C-alpha cells in the first residue's frame, strides 16, 4: 500500500530548505555565516511556513526567492553565494503530488459534439430545437402549454378545497 503526502511542493521545499520541526544543520550553518541568531532562524522558518499556508507563495521558485529575501533582511554579514542553489529542487518539488491533467489531444470529439440519445437501447435520436421544423416546434410548445394548464387546474382545485375547509 502506497503512502500519499498531502503536502504541496511549496511546503516540501520549505521543509527541505529550513528543516522540519528542528532547523536543519545546513540552514543553521548558513544563518551562522550570515550572523543571524538562532531565534531569527526559527522566525524565518515560521514566516515561510505561514506564507505558504496562506497561499501567498506559488511555486518552488517563489519560495526560494522569499527565503533569500528573508535571509538578506536579517543578515549582518554579506555573503556572496545563494543558499538555495546548494539544495536540489528535484527532491522537494513534486514527489507524492498528483500531476495536473495535461492538455493532451484525445481521439474523442469535444463534449459539445457528442450527442447521446435519451434511451440508448432503441438508438433513436431526437432533433434539437434548432433542427425542428416550424410545425413540430408549435406542436411541442402546445403540448408544454397543455401540461402547464393541467398543473394549474390541479393547483386551483386544491386551493378551492383548502378555502372550503377554512369557511
PDB file of C-alpha atoms in Angstrom:
ATOM      1  CA  UNK A   1       0.000   0.000   0.000  1.00  0.00           C
ATOM      2  CA  UNK A   2       1.415   3.359  -1.020  1.00  0.00           C
ATOM      3  CA  UNK A   3       1.770   6.468   1.060  1.00  0.00           C
ATOM      4  CA  UNK A   4       0.402   9.743  -0.274  1.00  0.00           C
ATOM      5  CA  UNK A   5       1.577  13.029   1.144  1.00  0.00           C
ATOM      6  CA  UNK A   6      -0.889  15.911   1.175  1.00  0.00           C
ATOM      7  CA  UNK A   7       1.913  18.473   1.337  1.00  0.00           C
ATOM      8  CA  UNK A   8       2.195  20.879  -1.548  1.00  0.00           C
ATOM      9  CA  UNK A   9       5.509  21.285  -3.395  1.00  0.00           C
ATOM     10  CA  UNK A  10       5.951  24.653  -1.652  1.00  0.00           C
ATOM     11  CA  UNK A  11       5.602  23.087   1.813  1.00  0.00           C
ATOM     12  CA  UNK A  12       8.054  20.360   0.869  1.00  0.00           C
ATOM     13  CA  UNK A  13      10.531  22.959  -0.375  1.00  0.00           C
ATOM     14  CA  UNK A  14      10.335  24.937   2.882  1.00  0.00           C
ATOM     15  CA  UNK A  15      10.993  21.750   4.866  1.00  0.00           C
ATOM     16  CA  UNK A  16      13.865  20.854   2.557  1.00  0.00           C
ATOM     17  CA  UNK A  17      15.468  24.315   2.884  1.00  0.00           C
ATOM     18  CA  UNK A  18      14.949  25.024   6.581  1.00  0.00           C
ATOM     19  CA  UNK A  19      14.212  21.675   8.179  1.00  0.00           C
ATOM     20  CA  UNK A  20      11.097  20.209   9.723  1.00  0.00           C
ATOM     21  CA  UNK A  21      10.390  20.840  13.414  1.00  0.00           C
ATOM     22  CA  UNK A  22      14.058  21.356  14.205  1.00  0.00           C
ATOM     23  CA  UNK A  23      16.160  23.541  11.977  1.00  0.00           C
ATOM     24  CA  UNK A  24      18.428  21.587   9.637  1.00  0.00           C
ATOM     25  CA  UNK A  25      22.190  21.735  10.120  1.00  0.00           C
ATOM     26  CA  UNK A  26      22.814  23.340   6.731  1.00  0.00           C
ATOM     27  CA  UNK A  27      20.317  26.118   7.495  1.00  0.00           C
ATOM     28  CA  UNK A  28      21.898  26.632  10.942  1.00  0.00           C
ATOM     29  CA  UNK A  29      25.364  26.950   9.449  1.00  0.00           C
ATOM     30  CA  UNK A  30      24.056  29.338   6.776  1.00  0.00           C
ATOM     31  CA  UNK A  31      22.472  31.518   9.450  1.00  0.00           C
ATOM     32  CA  UNK A  32      25.714  31.483  11.466  1.00  0.00           C
ATOM     33  CA  UNK A  33      27.772  32.607   8.462  1.00  0.00           C
ATOM     34  CA  UNK A  34      25.292  35.424   7.873  1.00  0.00           C
ATOM     35  CA  UNK A  35      25.354  36.393  11.555  1.00  0.00           C
ATOM     36  CA  UNK A  36      21.689  35.554  12.160  1.00  0.00           C
ATOM     37  CA  UNK A  37      20.722  34.464  15.675  1.00  0.00           C
ATOM     38  CA  UNK A  38      19.073  31.040  16.079  1.00  0.00           C
ATOM     39  CA  UNK A  39      15.745  32.528  17.193  1.00  0.00           C
ATOM     40  CA  UNK A  40      15.667  34.588  13.992  1.00  0.00           C
ATOM     41  CA  UNK A  41      16.298  31.401  12.000  1.00  0.00           C
ATOM     42  CA  UNK A  42      13.194  29.913  13.622  1.00  0.00           C
ATOM     43  CA  UNK A  43      11.306  33.123  12.830  1.00  0.00           C
ATOM     44  CA  UNK A  44      12.345  32.890   9.174  1.00  0.00           C
ATOM     45  CA  UNK A  45      11.171  29.282   9.079  1.00  0.00           C
ATOM     46  CA  UNK A  46       7.815  30.162  10.684  1.00  0.00           C
ATOM     47  CA  UNK A  47       7.363  33.123   8.330  1.00  0.00           C
ATOM     48  CA  UNK A  48       7.934  30.943   5.256  1.00  0.00           C
ATOM     49  CA  UNK A  49       5.555  28.250   6.506  1.00  0.00           C
ATOM     50  CA  UNK A  50       2.908  30.886   7.256  1.00  0.00           C
ATOM     51  CA  UNK A  51       3.200  32.490   3.811  1.00  0.00           C
ATOM     52  CA  UNK A  52       2.934  29.096   2.108  1.00  0.00           C
ATOM     53  CA  UNK A  53      -0.121  28.141   4.172  1.00  0.00           C
ATOM     54  CA  UNK A  54      -1.775  31.473   3.349  1.00  0.00           C
ATOM     55  CA  UNK A  55      -1.069  30.750  -0.342  1.00  0.00           C
ATOM     56  CA  UNK A  56       0.954  33.920  -0.771  1.00  0.00           C
ATOM     57  CA  UNK A  57       3.779  31.972  -2.432  1.00  0.00           C
ATOM     58  CA  UNK A  58       3.049  29.931  -5.546  1.00  0.00           C
ATOM     59  CA  UNK A  59       5.777  27.694  -6.882  1.00  0.00           C
ATOM     60  CA  UNK A  60       9.119  26.485  -5.640  1.00  0.00           C
ATOM     61  CA  UNK A  61      10.924  29.435  -7.268  1.00  0.00           C
ATOM     62  CA  UNK A  62       8.936  31.969  -5.220  1.00  0.00           C
ATOM     63  CA  UNK A  63       9.715  30.039  -2.017  1.00  0.00           C
ATOM     64  CA  UNK A  64      13.425  30.153  -2.868  1.00  0.00           C
ATOM     65  CA  UNK A  65      13.316  33.873  -3.637  1.00  0.00           C
ATOM     66  CA  UNK A  66      11.371  34.684  -0.460  1.00  0.00           C
ATOM     67  CA  UNK A  67      13.817  32.712   1.695  1.00  0.00           C
ATOM     68  CA  UNK A  68      16.731  34.606   0.185  1.00  0.00           C
ATOM     69  CA  UNK A  69      14.907  37.918   0.833  1.00  0.00           C
ATOM     70  CA  UNK A  70      14.355  36.997   4.467  1.00  0.00           C
ATOM     71  CA  UNK A  71      17.956  35.861   4.881  1.00  0.00           C
ATOM     72  CA  UNK A  72      19.244  39.084   3.313  1.00  0.00           C
ATOM     73  CA  UNK A  73      16.980  41.235   5.534  1.00  0.00           C
ATOM     74  CA  UNK A  74      18.146  39.603   8.761  1.00  0.00           C
ATOM     75  CA  UNK A  75      21.806  39.054   7.894  1.00  0.00           C
ATOM     76  CA  UNK A  76      24.517  41.144   9.430  1.00  0.00           C
ATOM     77  CA  UNK A  77      27.291  39.781   7.204  1.00  0.00           C
ATOM     78  CA  UNK A  78      27.408  39.940   3.401  1.00  0.00           C
ATOM     79  CA  UNK A  79      27.540  36.521   1.740  1.00  0.00           C
ATOM     80  CA  UNK A  80      28.342  36.035  -1.932  1.00  0.00           C
ATOM     81  CA  UNK A  81      26.631  32.682  -2.552  1.00  0.00           C
ATOM     82  CA  UNK A  82      22.937  31.778  -2.759  1.00  0.00           C
ATOM     83  CA  UNK A  83      21.934  29.237  -0.114  1.00  0.00           C
ATOM     84  CA  UNK A  84      19.026  27.783  -2.129  1.00  0.00           C
ATOM     85  CA  UNK A  85      21.332  26.807  -5.014  1.00  0.00           C
ATOM     86  CA  UNK A  86      23.049  24.204  -2.801  1.00  0.00           C
ATOM     87  CA  UNK A  87      19.825  22.255  -2.227  1.00  0.00           C
ATOM     88  CA  UNK A  88      18.358  20.369  -5.162  1.00  0.00           C
ATOM     89  CA  UNK A  89      14.849  21.127  -6.391  1.00  0.00           C
ATOM     90  CA  UNK A  90      14.134  17.574  -7.543  1.00  0.00           C
ATOM     91  CA  UNK A  91      13.857  16.050  -4.075  1.00  0.00           C
ATOM     92  CA  UNK A  92      11.343  18.569  -2.797  1.00  0.00           C
ATOM     93  CA  UNK A  93       9.456  19.578  -5.912  1.00  0.00           C
ATOM     94  CA  UNK A  94       6.746  17.117  -6.788  1.00  0.00           C
ATOM     95  CA  UNK A  95       7.249  13.665  -5.325  1.00  0.00           C
ATOM     96  CA  UNK A  96       3.953  12.364  -3.937  1.00  0.00           C
ATOM     97  CA  UNK A  97       1.876  15.065  -5.629  1.00  0.00           C
ATOM     98  CA  UNK A  98      -0.663  14.168  -8.300  1.00  0.00           C
ATOM     99  CA  UNK A  99       0.412  15.908 -11.509  1.00  0.00           C
ATOM    100  CA  UNK A 100      -2.062  18.292 -13.142  1.00  0.00           C
ATOM    101  CA  UNK A 101      -4.087  16.987 -16.041  1.00  0.00           C
ATOM    102  CA  UNK A 102      -2.303  17.618 -19.326  1.00  0.00           C
ATOM    103  CA  UNK A 103      -3.842  19.217 -22.368  1.00  0.00           C
ATOM    104  CA  UNK A 104      -3.416  16.113 -24.454  1.00  0.00           C
ATOM    105  CA  UNK A 105      -5.228  15.642 -27.742  1.00  0.00           C
ATOM    106  CA  UNK A 106      -7.606  12.724 -27.325  1.00  0.00           C
ATOM    107  CA  UNK A 107      -9.305  10.719 -30.033  1.00  0.00           C
ATOM    108  CA  UNK A 108     -12.738  11.735 -28.719  1.00  0.00           C
ATOM    109  CA  UNK A 109     -14.563  14.726 -30.207  1.00  0.00           C
ATOM    110  CA  UNK A 110     -15.302  17.730 -27.979  1.00  0.00           C
ATOM    111  CA  UNK A 111     -18.155  17.389 -25.482  1.00  0.00           C
ATOM    112  CA  UNK A 112     -20.466  19.726 -27.387  1.00  0.00           C
ATOM    113  CA  UNK A 113     -20.306  17.493 -30.462  1.00  0.00           C
ATOM    114  CA  UNK A 114     -21.204  14.273 -28.625  1.00  0.00           C
ATOM    115  CA  UNK A 115     -24.952  13.570 -28.739  1.00  0.00           C
ATOM    116  CA  UNK A 116     -26.311  10.747 -26.605  1.00  0.00           C
ATOM    117  CA  UNK A 117     -29.898   9.668 -27.228  1.00  0.00           C
ATOM    118  CA  UNK A 118     -32.226   9.624 -24.190  1.00  0.00           C
ATOM    119  CA  UNK A 119     -32.651   5.858 -24.465  1.00  0.00           C
ATOM    120  CA  UNK A 120     -29.591   4.196 -25.857  1.00  0.00           C
ATOM    121  CA  UNK A 121     -31.193   0.769 -26.348  1.00  0.00           C
ATOM    122  CA  UNK A 122     -33.518   1.883 -29.158  1.00  0.00           C
ATOM    123  CA  UNK A 123     -30.896   4.059 -30.858  1.00  0.00           C
ATOM    124  CA  UNK A 124     -33.479   6.726 -31.652  1.00  0.00           C
ATOM    125  CA  UNK A 125     -32.051  10.229 -31.889  1.00  0.00           C
ATOM    126  CA  UNK A 126     -34.131  13.340 -31.332  1.00  0.00           C
ATOM    127  CA  UNK A 127     -33.678  16.622 -33.088  1.00  0.00           C
ATOM    128  CA  UNK A 128     -32.701  19.683 -31.107  1.00  0.00           C
ATOM    129  CA  UNK A 129     -34.917  22.761 -31.033  1.00  0.00           C
ATOM    130  CA  UNK A 130     -32.866  24.374 -33.801  1.00  0.00           C
ATOM    131  CA  UNK A 131     -33.348  21.393 -36.134  1.00  0.00           C
ATOM    132  CA  UNK A 132     -37.147  21.013 -35.702  1.00  0.00           C
ATOM    133  CA  UNK A 133     -39.465  22.258 -38.473  1.00  0.00           C
ATOM    134  CA  UNK A 134     -41.863  25.044 -37.531  1.00  0.00           C
ATOM    135  CA  UNK A 135     -44.967  22.798 -37.332  1.00  0.00           C
ATOM    136  CA  UNK A 136     -43.285  20.304 -34.985  1.00  0.00           C
ATOM    137  CA  UNK A 137     -41.983  23.171 -32.856  1.00  0.00           C
ATOM    138  CA  UNK A 138     -45.520  24.583 -32.482  1.00  0.00           C
ATOM    139  CA  UNK A 139     -46.867  21.143 -31.553  1.00  0.00           C
ATOM    140  CA  UNK A 140     -44.126  20.798 -28.938  1.00  0.00           C
ATOM    141  CA  UNK A 141     -44.976  24.224 -27.472  1.00  0.00           C
ATOM    142  CA  UNK A 142     -48.719  23.339 -27.439  1.00  0.00           C
ATOM    143  CA  UNK A 143     -48.030  20.125 -25.514  1.00  0.00           C
ATOM    144  CA  UNK A 144     -45.939  22.005 -22.985  1.00  0.00           C
ATOM    145  CA  UNK A 145     -48.714  24.575 -22.553  1.00  0.00           C
ATOM    146  CA  UNK A 146     -51.295  21.783 -22.040  1.00  0.00           C
ATOM    147  CA  UNK A 147     -49.131  20.307 -19.282  1.00  0.00           C
ATOM    148  CA  UNK A 148     -48.841  23.688 -17.580  1.00  0.00           C
ATOM    149  CA  UNK A 149     -52.612  24.287 -17.846  1.00  0.00           C
ATOM    150  CA  UNK A 150     -53.349  20.851 -16.341  1.00  0.00           C
ATOM    151  CA  UNK A 151     -50.948  21.518 -13.478  1.00  0.00           C
ATOM    152  CA  UNK A 152     -52.570  24.894 -12.845  1.00  0.00           C
ATOM    153  CA  UNK A 153     -56.068  23.252 -12.799  1.00  0.00           C
ATOM    154  CA  UNK A 154     -54.885  20.789 -10.141  1.00  0.00           C
ATOM    155  CA  UNK A 155     -53.426  23.609  -8.048  1.00  0.00           C
ATOM    156  CA  UNK A 156     -56.646  25.668  -8.337  1.00  0.00           C
ATOM    157  CA  UNK A 157     -58.755  22.670  -7.235  1.00  0.00           C
ATOM    158  CA  UNK A 158     -56.526  22.111  -4.205  1.00  0.00           C
ATOM    159  CA  UNK A 159     -56.715  25.803  -3.283  1.00  0.00           C
ATOM    160  CA  UNK A 160     -60.548  25.674  -3.559  1.00  0.00           C
ATOM    161  CA  UNK A 161     -60.632  22.664  -1.225  1.00  0.00           C
ATOM    162  CA  UNK A 162     -58.426  24.489   1.283  1.00  0.00           C
ATOM    163  CA  UNK A 163     -60.667  27.568   1.006  1.00  0.00           C
ATOM    164  CA  UNK A 164     -63.802  25.449   1.658  1.00  0.00           C
ATOM    165  CA  UNK A 165     -62.243  23.932   4.770  1.00  0.00           C
ATOM    166  CA  UNK A 166     -61.440  27.361   6.204  1.00  0.00           C
ATOM    167  CA  UNK A 167     -65.032  28.660   5.707  1.00  0.00           C
TER     168      UNK A 167
END
